[in-house]
mmCIF file with all atom_site columns, C-alpha atoms in Angstrom:
data_model
loop_
_atom_site.group_PDB
_atom_site.id
_atom_site.type_symbol
_atom_site.label_atom_id
_atom_site.label_alt_id
_atom_site.label_comp_id
_atom_site.label_asym_id
_atom_site.label_entity_id
_atom_site.label_seq_id
_atom_site.pdbx_PDB_ins_code
_atom_site.Cartn_x
_atom_site.Cartn_y
_atom_site.Cartn_z
_atom_site.occupancy
_atom_site.B_iso_or_equiv
_atom_site.pdbx_formal_charge
_atom_site.auth_seq_id
_atom_site.auth_comp_id
_atom_site.auth_asym_id
_atom_site.auth_atom_id
_atom_site.pdbx_PDB_model_num
ATOM 1   C CA . GLN A 1 1   ? -14.418 -7.652  -1.834  1.00 68.00 ? 1   GLN A CA 1
ATOM 2   C CA . GLN A 1 2   ? -11.871 -6.339  -3.355  1.00 77.00 ? 2   GLN A CA 1
ATOM 3   C CA . GLN A 1 3   ? -12.300 -2.833  -4.132  1.00 89.00 ? 3   GLN A CA 1
ATOM 4   C CA . VAL A 1 4   ? -9.487  -2.770  -6.614  1.00 95.00 ? 4   VAL A CA 1
ATOM 5   C CA . LYS A 1 5   ? -9.102  -5.057  -9.449  1.00 96.00 ? 5   LYS A CA 1
ATOM 6   C CA . GLN A 1 6   ? -5.520  -5.639  -10.860 1.00 97.00 ? 6   GLN A CA 1
ATOM 7   C CA . SER A 1 7   ? -4.314  -7.463  -13.440 1.00 97.00 ? 7   SER A CA 1
ATOM 8   C CA . PRO A 1 8   ? -1.906  -9.719  -14.851 1.00 97.00 ? 8   PRO A CA 1
ATOM 9   C CA . GLN A 1 9   ? -0.416  -10.897 -11.384 1.00 96.00 ? 9   GLN A CA 1
ATOM 10  C CA . SER A 1 10  ? 2.144   -11.300 -13.205 1.00 97.00 ? 10  SER A CA 1
ATOM 11  C CA . LEU A 1 11  ? 4.109   -9.883  -16.113 1.00 98.00 ? 11  LEU A CA 1
ATOM 12  C CA . ILE A 1 12  ? 7.463   -10.841 -18.322 1.00 98.00 ? 12  ILE A CA 1
ATOM 13  C CA . VAL A 1 13  ? 8.472   -8.244  -20.589 1.00 98.00 ? 13  VAL A CA 1
ATOM 14  C CA . GLN A 1 14  ? 11.930  -7.627  -22.971 1.00 98.00 ? 14  GLN A CA 1
ATOM 15  C CA . LYS A 1 15  ? 14.297  -4.511  -21.905 1.00 98.00 ? 15  LYS A CA 1
ATOM 16  C CA . GLY A 1 16  ? 12.795  -1.827  -24.095 1.00 98.00 ? 16  GLY A CA 1
ATOM 17  C CA . GLY A 1 17  ? 9.543   -3.246  -24.900 1.00 98.00 ? 17  GLY A CA 1
ATOM 18  C CA . ILE A 1 18  ? 6.676   -1.799  -22.697 1.00 98.00 ? 18  ILE A CA 1
ATOM 19  C CA . SER A 1 19  ? 4.736   -2.517  -19.767 1.00 98.00 ? 19  SER A CA 1
ATOM 20  C CA . ILE A 1 20  ? 1.235   -2.554  -19.133 1.00 98.00 ? 20  ILE A CA 1
ATOM 21  C CA . ILE A 1 21  ? -0.634  -2.830  -16.220 1.00 98.00 ? 21  ILE A CA 1
ATOM 22  C CA . ASN A 1 22  ? -4.755  -2.834  -15.839 1.00 98.00 ? 22  ASN A CA 1
ATOM 23  C CA . CYS A 1 23  ? -6.366  -2.356  -12.515 1.00 98.00 ? 23  CYS A CA 1
ATOM 24  C CA . ALA A 1 24  ? -10.534 -1.574  -12.214 1.00 98.00 ? 24  ALA A CA 1
ATOM 25  C CA . TYR A 1 25  ? -12.676 0.202   -9.863  1.00 96.00 ? 25  TYR A CA 1
ATOM 26  C CA . GLU A 1 26  ? -15.877 0.279   -8.773  1.00 93.00 ? 26  GLU A CA 1
ATOM 27  C CA . ASN A 1 27  ? -16.473 3.136   -6.537  1.00 92.00 ? 27  ASN A CA 1
ATOM 28  C CA . THR A 1 28  ? -17.269 5.988   -8.056  1.00 92.00 ? 28  THR A CA 1
ATOM 29  C CA . ALA A 1 29  ? -16.231 8.872   -4.810  1.00 91.00 ? 29  ALA A CA 1
ATOM 30  C CA . PHE A 1 30  ? -12.836 7.762   -5.575  1.00 93.00 ? 30  PHE A CA 1
ATOM 31  C CA . ASP A 1 31  ? -11.096 10.442  -6.587  1.00 91.00 ? 31  ASP A CA 1
ATOM 32  C CA . TYR A 1 32  ? -7.117  9.855   -6.257  1.00 92.00 ? 32  TYR A CA 1
ATOM 33  C CA . PHE A 1 33  ? -5.413  6.508   -8.023  1.00 95.00 ? 33  PHE A CA 1
ATOM 34  C CA . PRO A 1 34  ? -1.638  6.318   -7.388  1.00 94.00 ? 34  PRO A CA 1
ATOM 35  C CA . TRP A 1 35  ? 0.694   3.675   -8.218  1.00 97.00 ? 35  TRP A CA 1
ATOM 36  C CA . TYR A 1 36  ? 3.159   1.892   -5.766  1.00 97.00 ? 36  TYR A CA 1
ATOM 37  C CA . GLN A 1 37  ? 6.523   0.172   -6.388  1.00 98.00 ? 37  GLN A CA 1
ATOM 38  C CA . GLN A 1 38  ? 7.514   -2.363  -4.480  1.00 97.00 ? 38  GLN A CA 1
ATOM 39  C CA . PHE A 1 39  ? 10.913  -4.071  -4.410  1.00 97.00 ? 39  PHE A CA 1
ATOM 40  C CA . PRO A 1 40  ? 12.244  -7.091  -2.503  1.00 93.00 ? 40  PRO A CA 1
ATOM 41  C CA . GLY A 1 41  ? 12.176  -6.224  1.508   1.00 92.00 ? 41  GLY A CA 1
ATOM 42  C CA . LYS A 1 42  ? 11.343  -2.791  0.917   1.00 94.00 ? 42  LYS A CA 1
ATOM 43  C CA . GLY A 1 43  ? 7.608   -0.963  1.519   1.00 95.00 ? 43  GLY A CA 1
ATOM 44  C CA . PRO A 1 44  ? 5.687   -0.008  -1.480  1.00 96.00 ? 44  PRO A CA 1
ATOM 45  C CA . ALA A 1 45  ? 7.099   3.652   -2.549  1.00 95.00 ? 45  ALA A CA 1
ATOM 46  C CA . LEU A 1 46  ? 4.727   6.149   -4.681  1.00 94.00 ? 46  LEU A CA 1
ATOM 47  C CA . LEU A 1 47  ? 5.735   5.734   -8.255  1.00 96.00 ? 47  LEU A CA 1
ATOM 48  C CA . ILE A 1 48  ? 3.217   7.978   -9.684  1.00 95.00 ? 48  ILE A CA 1
ATOM 49  C CA . ALA A 1 49  ? -0.660  8.989   -9.288  1.00 94.00 ? 49  ALA A CA 1
ATOM 50  C CA . ILE A 1 50  ? -3.616  10.662  -11.048 1.00 93.00 ? 50  ILE A CA 1
ATOM 51  C CA . ARG A 1 51  ? -6.705  12.323  -10.089 1.00 91.00 ? 51  ARG A CA 1
ATOM 52  C CA . PRO A 1 52  ? -9.803  12.226  -12.268 1.00 87.00 ? 52  PRO A CA 1
ATOM 53  C CA . ASP A 1 53  ? -9.908  15.563  -13.861 1.00 89.00 ? 53  ASP A CA 1
ATOM 54  C CA . VAL A 1 54  ? -7.124  14.072  -16.367 1.00 91.00 ? 54  VAL A CA 1
ATOM 55  C CA . SER A 1 55  ? -6.998  11.100  -18.625 1.00 94.00 ? 55  SER A CA 1
ATOM 56  C CA . GLU A 1 56  ? -3.272  10.666  -18.400 1.00 96.00 ? 56  GLU A CA 1
ATOM 57  C CA . LYS A 1 57  ? 0.183   11.668  -16.264 1.00 96.00 ? 57  LYS A CA 1
ATOM 58  C CA . LYS A 1 58  ? 3.113   10.950  -17.744 1.00 97.00 ? 58  LYS A CA 1
ATOM 59  C CA . GLU A 1 59  ? 6.426   11.222  -15.416 1.00 96.00 ? 59  GLU A CA 1
ATOM 60  C CA . GLY A 1 60  ? 9.263   10.154  -18.104 1.00 97.00 ? 60  GLY A CA 1
ATOM 61  C CA . ARG A 1 61  ? 8.941   6.385   -18.701 1.00 98.00 ? 61  ARG A CA 1
ATOM 62  C CA . PHE A 1 62  ? 5.266   6.003   -16.488 1.00 98.00 ? 62  PHE A CA 1
ATOM 63  C CA . THR A 1 63  ? 2.644   7.206   -17.791 1.00 97.00 ? 63  THR A CA 1
ATOM 64  C CA . ILE A 1 64  ? -0.856  7.021   -16.032 1.00 97.00 ? 64  ILE A CA 1
ATOM 65  C CA . SER A 1 65  ? -4.073  6.438   -18.791 1.00 96.00 ? 65  SER A CA 1
ATOM 66  C CA . PHE A 1 66  ? -7.277  7.090   -16.735 1.00 96.00 ? 66  PHE A CA 1
ATOM 67  C CA . ASN A 1 67  ? -10.898 6.205   -18.294 1.00 95.00 ? 67  ASN A CA 1
ATOM 68  C CA . LYS A 1 68  ? -13.755 7.356   -15.663 1.00 93.00 ? 68  LYS A CA 1
ATOM 69  C CA . SER A 1 69  ? -16.463 6.229   -17.612 1.00 93.00 ? 69  SER A CA 1
ATOM 70  C CA . ALA A 1 70  ? -14.879 3.014   -17.885 1.00 95.00 ? 70  ALA A CA 1
ATOM 71  C CA . LYS A 1 71  ? -13.328 2.726   -14.086 1.00 96.00 ? 71  LYS A CA 1
ATOM 72  C CA . GLN A 1 72  ? -9.910  1.984   -14.823 1.00 97.00 ? 72  GLN A CA 1
ATOM 73  C CA . PHE A 1 73  ? -6.997  2.636   -14.958 1.00 97.00 ? 73  PHE A CA 1
ATOM 74  C CA . SER A 1 74  ? -3.789  1.969   -16.386 1.00 98.00 ? 74  SER A CA 1
ATOM 75  C CA . LEU A 1 75  ? 0.189   2.249   -15.867 1.00 98.00 ? 75  LEU A CA 1
ATOM 76  C CA . HIS A 1 76  ? 2.670   1.619   -18.894 1.00 98.00 ? 76  HIS A CA 1
ATOM 77  C CA . ILE A 1 77  ? 6.550   1.646   -18.889 1.00 98.00 ? 77  ILE A CA 1
ATOM 78  C CA . MET A 1 78  ? 8.285   2.419   -21.687 1.00 98.00 ? 78  MET A CA 1
ATOM 79  C CA . ASP A 1 79  ? 11.541  1.416   -22.481 1.00 98.00 ? 79  ASP A CA 1
ATOM 80  C CA . SER A 1 80  ? 11.411  -1.223  -19.770 1.00 98.00 ? 80  SER A CA 1
ATOM 81  C CA . GLN A 1 81  ? 14.777  -1.375  -17.882 1.00 98.00 ? 81  GLN A CA 1
ATOM 82  C CA . PRO A 1 82  ? 15.963  -4.766  -15.681 1.00 97.00 ? 82  PRO A CA 1
ATOM 83  C CA . GLY A 1 83  ? 15.671  -2.265  -12.536 1.00 97.00 ? 83  GLY A CA 1
ATOM 84  C CA . ASP A 1 84  ? 11.953  -1.553  -13.268 1.00 98.00 ? 84  ASP A CA 1
ATOM 85  C CA . SER A 1 85  ? 12.099  -4.898  -12.442 1.00 98.00 ? 85  SER A CA 1
ATOM 86  C CA . ALA A 1 86  ? 9.409   -4.837  -9.022  1.00 98.00 ? 86  ALA A CA 1
ATOM 87  C CA . THR A 1 87  ? 5.969   -5.522  -7.503  1.00 97.00 ? 87  THR A CA 1
ATOM 88  C CA . TYR A 1 88  ? 3.133   -2.592  -8.675  1.00 98.00 ? 88  TYR A CA 1
ATOM 89  C CA . PHE A 1 89  ? 0.191   -2.043  -7.065  1.00 97.00 ? 89  PHE A CA 1
ATOM 90  C CA . CYS A 1 90  ? -2.098  0.395   -8.138  1.00 97.00 ? 90  CYS A CA 1
ATOM 91  C CA . ALA A 1 91  ? -4.801  2.138   -5.339  1.00 95.00 ? 91  ALA A CA 1
ATOM 92  C CA . ALA A 1 92  ? -7.663  4.620   -5.073  1.00 94.00 ? 92  ALA A CA 1
ATOM 93  C CA . SER A 1 93  ? -8.838  6.582   -2.110  1.00 91.00 ? 93  SER A CA 1
ATOM 94  C CA . LYS A 1 94  ? -11.351 9.838   -1.682  1.00 87.00 ? 94  LYS A CA 1
ATOM 95  C CA . GLN A 1 95  ? -9.594  12.842  -1.156  1.00 76.00 ? 95  GLN A CA 1
ATOM 96  C CA . THR A 1 96  ? -12.159 13.210  1.961   1.00 73.00 ? 96  THR A CA 1
ATOM 97  C CA . GLY A 1 97  ? -12.147 11.554  5.183   1.00 70.00 ? 97  GLY A CA 1
ATOM 98  C CA . ALA A 1 98  ? -9.539  8.982   6.430   1.00 71.00 ? 98  ALA A CA 1
ATOM 99  C CA . ASN A 1 99  ? -8.681  8.844   2.994   1.00 75.00 ? 99  ASN A CA 1
ATOM 100 C CA . ASN A 1 100 ? -7.664  5.076   2.846   1.00 86.00 ? 100 ASN A CA 1
ATOM 101 C CA . LEU A 1 101 ? -6.377  3.546   0.250   1.00 89.00 ? 101 LEU A CA 1
ATOM 102 C CA . PHE A 1 102 ? -7.368  0.561   -1.173  1.00 92.00 ? 102 PHE A CA 1
ATOM 103 C CA . PHE A 1 103 ? -5.039  -2.063  -3.306  1.00 94.00 ? 103 PHE A CA 1
ATOM 104 C CA . GLY A 1 104 ? -4.945  -3.864  -6.254  1.00 95.00 ? 104 GLY A CA 1
ATOM 105 C CA . THR A 1 105 ? -3.536  -7.524  -5.652  1.00 95.00 ? 105 THR A CA 1
ATOM 106 C CA . GLY A 1 106 ? -0.551  -6.320  -7.377  1.00 96.00 ? 106 GLY A CA 1
ATOM 107 C CA . THR A 1 107 ? 1.706   -7.222  -10.878 1.00 97.00 ? 107 THR A CA 1
ATOM 108 C CA . ARG A 1 108 ? 5.188   -9.227  -10.161 1.00 97.00 ? 108 ARG A CA 1
ATOM 109 C CA . LEU A 1 109 ? 7.330   -7.229  -13.328 1.00 98.00 ? 109 LEU A CA 1
ATOM 110 C CA . THR A 1 110 ? 10.044  -9.421  -14.980 1.00 98.00 ? 110 THR A CA 1
ATOM 111 C CA . ILE A 1 111 ? 12.253  -6.805  -17.323 1.00 98.00 ? 111 ILE A CA 1
ATOM 112 C CA . ILE A 1 112 ? 14.662  -9.783  -19.142 1.00 97.00 ? 112 ILE A CA 1
ATOM 113 C CA . PRO A 1 113 ? 18.093  -8.990  -21.131 1.00 91.00 ? 113 PRO A CA 1
ATOM 114 C CA . ASN B 2 1   ? 14.488  12.689  8.132   1.00 59.00 ? 1   ASN B CA 1
ATOM 115 C CA . ALA B 2 2   ? 13.596  8.883   8.753   1.00 74.00 ? 2   ALA B CA 1
ATOM 116 C CA . GLY B 2 3   ? 10.699  8.782   7.184   1.00 94.00 ? 3   GLY B CA 1
ATOM 117 C CA . VAL B 2 4   ? 8.337   5.853   8.602   1.00 96.00 ? 4   VAL B CA 1
ATOM 118 C CA . THR B 2 5   ? 10.257  3.996   11.207  1.00 97.00 ? 5   THR B CA 1
ATOM 119 C CA . GLN B 2 6   ? 8.431   0.059   12.133  1.00 97.00 ? 6   GLN B CA 1
ATOM 120 C CA . THR B 2 7   ? 10.584  -2.350  15.092  1.00 97.00 ? 7   THR B CA 1
ATOM 121 C CA . PRO B 2 8   ? 10.334  -4.792  14.648  1.00 97.00 ? 8   PRO B CA 1
ATOM 122 C CA . LYS B 2 9   ? 11.453  -6.315  11.083  1.00 96.00 ? 9   LYS B CA 1
ATOM 123 C CA . PHE B 2 10  ? 11.311  -9.703  12.355  1.00 96.00 ? 10  PHE B CA 1
ATOM 124 C CA . ARG B 2 11  ? 9.692   -11.796 14.700  1.00 97.00 ? 11  ARG B CA 1
ATOM 125 C CA . VAL B 2 12  ? 8.968   -15.248 15.011  1.00 97.00 ? 12  VAL B CA 1
ATOM 126 C CA . LEU B 2 13  ? 5.788   -15.975 17.701  1.00 97.00 ? 13  LEU B CA 1
ATOM 127 C CA . LYS B 2 14  ? 4.622   -19.196 19.085  1.00 97.00 ? 14  LYS B CA 1
ATOM 128 C CA . THR B 2 15  ? 0.604   -19.985 18.491  1.00 98.00 ? 15  THR B CA 1
ATOM 129 C CA . GLY B 2 16  ? -1.191  -17.743 21.562  1.00 97.00 ? 16  GLY B CA 1
ATOM 130 C CA . GLN B 2 17  ? 1.612   -15.270 22.069  1.00 97.00 ? 17  GLN B CA 1
ATOM 131 C CA . SER B 2 18  ? 0.994   -11.500 22.093  1.00 96.00 ? 18  SER B CA 1
ATOM 132 C CA . MET B 2 19  ? 3.294   -8.988  20.799  1.00 96.00 ? 19  MET B CA 1
ATOM 133 C CA . THR B 2 20  ? 3.200   -5.420  19.667  1.00 97.00 ? 20  THR B CA 1
ATOM 134 C CA . LEU B 2 21  ? 4.352   -3.720  16.647  1.00 98.00 ? 21  LEU B CA 1
ATOM 135 C CA . LEU B 2 22  ? 5.511   0.020   16.823  1.00 97.00 ? 22  LEU B CA 1
ATOM 136 C CA . CYS B 2 23  ? 5.127   2.400   13.605  1.00 98.00 ? 23  CYS B CA 1
ATOM 137 C CA . ALA B 2 24  ? 6.800   5.473   14.439  1.00 98.00 ? 24  ALA B CA 1
ATOM 138 C CA . GLN B 2 25  ? 6.664   8.540   12.066  1.00 97.00 ? 25  GLN B CA 1
ATOM 139 C CA . ASP B 2 26  ? 8.933   11.825  12.178  1.00 96.00 ? 26  ASP B CA 1
ATOM 140 C CA . MET B 2 27  ? 7.033   13.945  9.681   1.00 94.00 ? 27  MET B CA 1
ATOM 141 C CA . ASN B 2 28  ? 4.049   15.330  11.701  1.00 94.00 ? 28  ASN B CA 1
ATOM 142 C CA . HIS B 2 29  ? 0.869   13.750  9.461   1.00 93.00 ? 29  HIS B CA 1
ATOM 143 C CA . GLU B 2 30  ? -2.357  13.160  10.880  1.00 93.00 ? 30  GLU B CA 1
ATOM 144 C CA . TYR B 2 31  ? -2.997  9.832   9.537   1.00 94.00 ? 31  TYR B CA 1
ATOM 145 C CA . MET B 2 32  ? -1.271  6.204   10.130  1.00 96.00 ? 32  MET B CA 1
ATOM 146 C CA . TYR B 2 33  ? -2.680  2.944   9.358   1.00 96.00 ? 33  TYR B CA 1
ATOM 147 C CA . TRP B 2 34  ? -1.632  -0.744  9.288   1.00 98.00 ? 34  TRP B CA 1
ATOM 148 C CA . TYR B 2 35  ? -2.027  -2.770  6.065   1.00 97.00 ? 35  TYR B CA 1
ATOM 149 C CA . ARG B 2 36  ? -1.291  -6.668  6.066   1.00 97.00 ? 36  ARG B CA 1
ATOM 150 C CA . GLN B 2 37  ? 0.649   -7.904  3.185   1.00 96.00 ? 37  GLN B CA 1
ATOM 151 C CA . ASP B 2 38  ? -0.105  -11.590 1.583   1.00 94.00 ? 38  ASP B CA 1
ATOM 152 C CA . PRO B 2 39  ? 0.817   -13.018 -1.427  1.00 89.00 ? 39  PRO B CA 1
ATOM 153 C CA . GLY B 2 40  ? -1.794  -12.287 -3.794  1.00 85.00 ? 40  GLY B CA 1
ATOM 154 C CA . MET B 2 41  ? -3.964  -10.313 -1.942  1.00 87.00 ? 41  MET B CA 1
ATOM 155 C CA . GLY B 2 42  ? -2.003  -7.075  -1.978  1.00 90.00 ? 42  GLY B CA 1
ATOM 156 C CA . LEU B 2 43  ? -2.327  -5.010  0.952   1.00 94.00 ? 43  LEU B CA 1
ATOM 157 C CA . ARG B 2 44  ? -4.826  -5.152  3.468   1.00 94.00 ? 44  ARG B CA 1
ATOM 158 C CA . LEU B 2 45  ? -5.943  -2.403  5.561   1.00 94.00 ? 45  LEU B CA 1
ATOM 159 C CA . ILE B 2 46  ? -6.205  -3.882  9.314   1.00 97.00 ? 46  ILE B CA 1
ATOM 160 C CA . HIS B 2 47  ? -6.261  -0.559  11.576  1.00 97.00 ? 47  HIS B CA 1
ATOM 161 C CA . TYR B 2 48  ? -6.164  3.291   10.952  1.00 96.00 ? 48  TYR B CA 1
ATOM 162 C CA . SER B 2 49  ? -6.105  6.587   12.566  1.00 96.00 ? 49  SER B CA 1
ATOM 163 C CA . VAL B 2 50  ? -7.258  9.633   11.855  1.00 93.00 ? 50  VAL B CA 1
ATOM 164 C CA . GLY B 2 51  ? -5.017  12.073  14.501  1.00 93.00 ? 51  GLY B CA 1
ATOM 165 C CA . GLU B 2 52  ? -3.418  11.204  18.220  1.00 95.00 ? 52  GLU B CA 1
ATOM 166 C CA . GLY B 2 53  ? -6.118  9.016   20.231  1.00 94.00 ? 53  GLY B CA 1
ATOM 167 C CA . THR B 2 54  ? -8.498  8.298   17.497  1.00 95.00 ? 54  THR B CA 1
ATOM 168 C CA . THR B 2 55  ? -8.931  4.542   15.951  1.00 96.00 ? 55  THR B CA 1
ATOM 169 C CA . ALA B 2 56  ? -10.725 2.506   13.468  1.00 95.00 ? 56  ALA B CA 1
ATOM 170 C CA . LYS B 2 57  ? -11.885 -0.603  11.573  1.00 96.00 ? 57  LYS B CA 1
ATOM 171 C CA . GLY B 2 58  ? -10.233 -1.118  8.752   1.00 93.00 ? 58  GLY B CA 1
ATOM 172 C CA . GLU B 2 59  ? -10.469 -4.338  6.348   1.00 92.00 ? 59  GLU B CA 1
ATOM 173 C CA . VAL B 2 60  ? -9.612  -6.778  7.880   1.00 95.00 ? 60  VAL B CA 1
ATOM 174 C CA . PRO B 2 61  ? -9.175  -5.737  11.860  1.00 97.00 ? 61  PRO B CA 1
ATOM 175 C CA . ASP B 2 62  ? -10.123 -9.371  13.815  1.00 97.00 ? 62  ASP B CA 1
ATOM 176 C CA . GLY B 2 63  ? -7.562  -10.302 16.114  1.00 96.00 ? 63  GLY B CA 1
ATOM 177 C CA . TYR B 2 64  ? -5.587  -7.021  16.515  1.00 98.00 ? 64  TYR B CA 1
ATOM 178 C CA . ASN B 2 65  ? -5.806  -3.859  17.786  1.00 97.00 ? 65  ASN B CA 1
ATOM 179 C CA . VAL B 2 66  ? -4.165  -1.262  17.805  1.00 98.00 ? 66  VAL B CA 1
ATOM 180 C CA . SER B 2 67  ? -3.293  2.700   19.996  1.00 98.00 ? 67  SER B CA 1
ATOM 181 C CA . ARG B 2 68  ? -1.984  5.557   18.995  1.00 97.00 ? 68  ARG B CA 1
ATOM 182 C CA . LEU B 2 69  ? -1.034  7.589   22.256  1.00 95.00 ? 69  LEU B CA 1
ATOM 183 C CA . LYS B 2 70  ? 0.880   9.946   20.554  1.00 96.00 ? 70  LYS B CA 1
ATOM 184 C CA . LYS B 2 71  ? 0.821   11.463  17.129  1.00 96.00 ? 71  LYS B CA 1
ATOM 185 C CA . GLN B 2 72  ? 4.211   10.278  16.008  1.00 97.00 ? 72  GLN B CA 1
ATOM 186 C CA . ASN B 2 73  ? 3.284   6.384   16.849  1.00 98.00 ? 73  ASN B CA 1
ATOM 187 C CA . PHE B 2 74  ? 0.532   3.231   15.986  1.00 98.00 ? 74  PHE B CA 1
ATOM 188 C CA . LEU B 2 75  ? 1.370   0.602   17.560  1.00 98.00 ? 75  LEU B CA 1
ATOM 189 C CA . LEU B 2 76  ? -0.002  -2.576  16.580  1.00 98.00 ? 76  LEU B CA 1
ATOM 190 C CA . GLY B 2 77  ? -1.020  -5.222  18.809  1.00 98.00 ? 77  GLY B CA 1
ATOM 191 C CA . LEU B 2 78  ? -1.626  -9.120  18.728  1.00 96.00 ? 78  LEU B CA 1
ATOM 192 C CA . GLU B 2 79  ? -3.545  -10.520 21.810  1.00 92.00 ? 79  GLU B CA 1
ATOM 193 C CA . SER B 2 80  ? -2.810  -13.879 20.842  1.00 96.00 ? 80  SER B CA 1
ATOM 194 C CA . ALA B 2 81  ? -0.903  -14.820 18.139  1.00 96.00 ? 81  ALA B CA 1
ATOM 195 C CA . ALA B 2 82  ? -2.646  -17.421 15.164  1.00 97.00 ? 82  ALA B CA 1
ATOM 196 C CA . PRO B 2 83  ? -1.048  -18.597 12.642  1.00 97.00 ? 83  PRO B CA 1
ATOM 197 C CA . SER B 2 84  ? -3.102  -17.049 9.991   1.00 97.00 ? 84  SER B CA 1
ATOM 198 C CA . GLN B 2 85  ? -1.305  -13.726 11.285  1.00 98.00 ? 85  GLN B CA 1
ATOM 199 C CA . THR B 2 86  ? 1.550   -15.192 9.514   1.00 98.00 ? 86  THR B CA 1
ATOM 200 C CA . SER B 2 87  ? 2.218   -11.911 7.255   1.00 98.00 ? 87  SER B CA 1
ATOM 201 C CA . VAL B 2 88  ? 4.530   -8.756  6.657   1.00 97.00 ? 88  VAL B CA 1
ATOM 202 C CA . TYR B 2 89  ? 2.715   -5.982  8.254   1.00 98.00 ? 89  TYR B CA 1
ATOM 203 C CA . PHE B 2 90  ? 3.485   -2.446  6.713   1.00 98.00 ? 90  PHE B CA 1
ATOM 204 C CA . CYS B 2 91  ? 2.614   1.072   8.168   1.00 98.00 ? 91  CYS B CA 1
ATOM 205 C CA . ALA B 2 92  ? 1.553   3.552   6.604   1.00 96.00 ? 92  ALA B CA 1
ATOM 206 C CA . SER B 2 93  ? 1.265   7.489   7.206   1.00 95.00 ? 93  SER B CA 1
ATOM 207 C CA . ARG B 2 94  ? 0.658   10.612  5.632   1.00 91.00 ? 94  ARG B CA 1
ATOM 208 C CA . THR B 2 95  ? -1.510  13.878  5.297   1.00 84.00 ? 95  THR B CA 1
ATOM 209 C CA . THR B 2 96  ? -4.265  14.880  3.626   1.00 77.00 ? 96  THR B CA 1
ATOM 210 C CA . SER B 2 97  ? -1.859  16.931  0.385   1.00 72.00 ? 97  SER B CA 1
ATOM 211 C CA . THR B 2 98  ? 0.577   14.133  0.451   1.00 72.00 ? 98  THR B CA 1
ATOM 212 C CA . GLU B 2 99  ? 1.028   10.961  -0.306  1.00 85.00 ? 99  GLU B CA 1
ATOM 213 C CA . ALA B 2 100 ? 1.349   8.029   1.624   1.00 90.00 ? 100 ALA B CA 1
ATOM 214 C CA . PHE B 2 101 ? 4.489   7.164   2.725   1.00 94.00 ? 101 PHE B CA 1
ATOM 215 C CA . PHE B 2 102 ? 5.758   3.727   4.254   1.00 96.00 ? 102 PHE B CA 1
ATOM 216 C CA . GLY B 2 103 ? 7.756   2.109   6.403   1.00 97.00 ? 103 GLY B CA 1
ATOM 217 C CA . GLN B 2 104 ? 10.294  -0.833  5.914   1.00 96.00 ? 104 GLN B CA 1
ATOM 218 C CA . GLY B 2 105 ? 7.852   -3.501  6.787   1.00 97.00 ? 105 GLY B CA 1
ATOM 219 C CA . THR B 2 106 ? 7.793   -6.165  9.889   1.00 97.00 ? 106 THR B CA 1
ATOM 220 C CA . ARG B 2 107 ? 7.738   -10.055 8.295   1.00 97.00 ? 107 ARG B CA 1
ATOM 221 C CA . LEU B 2 108 ? 6.126   -12.179 11.151  1.00 98.00 ? 108 LEU B CA 1
ATOM 222 C CA . THR B 2 109 ? 5.726   -15.264 11.788  1.00 97.00 ? 109 THR B CA 1
ATOM 223 C CA . VAL B 2 110 ? 3.381   -18.094 14.006  1.00 97.00 ? 110 VAL B CA 1
ATOM 224 C CA . VAL B 2 111 ? 4.349   -21.277 14.376  1.00 97.00 ? 111 VAL B CA 1
#
């Protein structure tokens, strides 16, 4: 049973465009929602994260939008660049206990010139 | 500062063989995790540890065992490898107040 559902599976965006990846979760106890970026042959690395006390967090070109009532959150990449081409994973966890991260199935993003 | 180091990076096993994957972290993190990554499945938690001497099962623990004898090391064992265990394995570590840091991965093929 997938705790976090992610879409789309793959995404192609033109350079300079906006990339949008969506995730949904079921467990209302989750209170930490990170996005990880993974390049081929590398491990995932934290890109940006949000806690449910805010509806949006922005870091440079990357923005997380969070909708607590809908149990959904999304990643927006503004002015997408070829260097953003990677696989993106959303995740969710509880801040207490073992803090196990539950990952979405990933989105392969390709930015074309 | 090496972060999280996984050994080996690549391995080919025959069905029925055993092996141990080593994860070492130098950040003094309490929590350590083993994930497997398969196409279209994301990262799935195999086992985790909340401290030295403790281990617990994750989402997909069958066929794997783990040990955490030292705080900095987390070992993942396959007693009798099966082709279904062909995957990329990632180790991660964190504290309650930090992000999870991942190793570079171990690509395992079971033939």
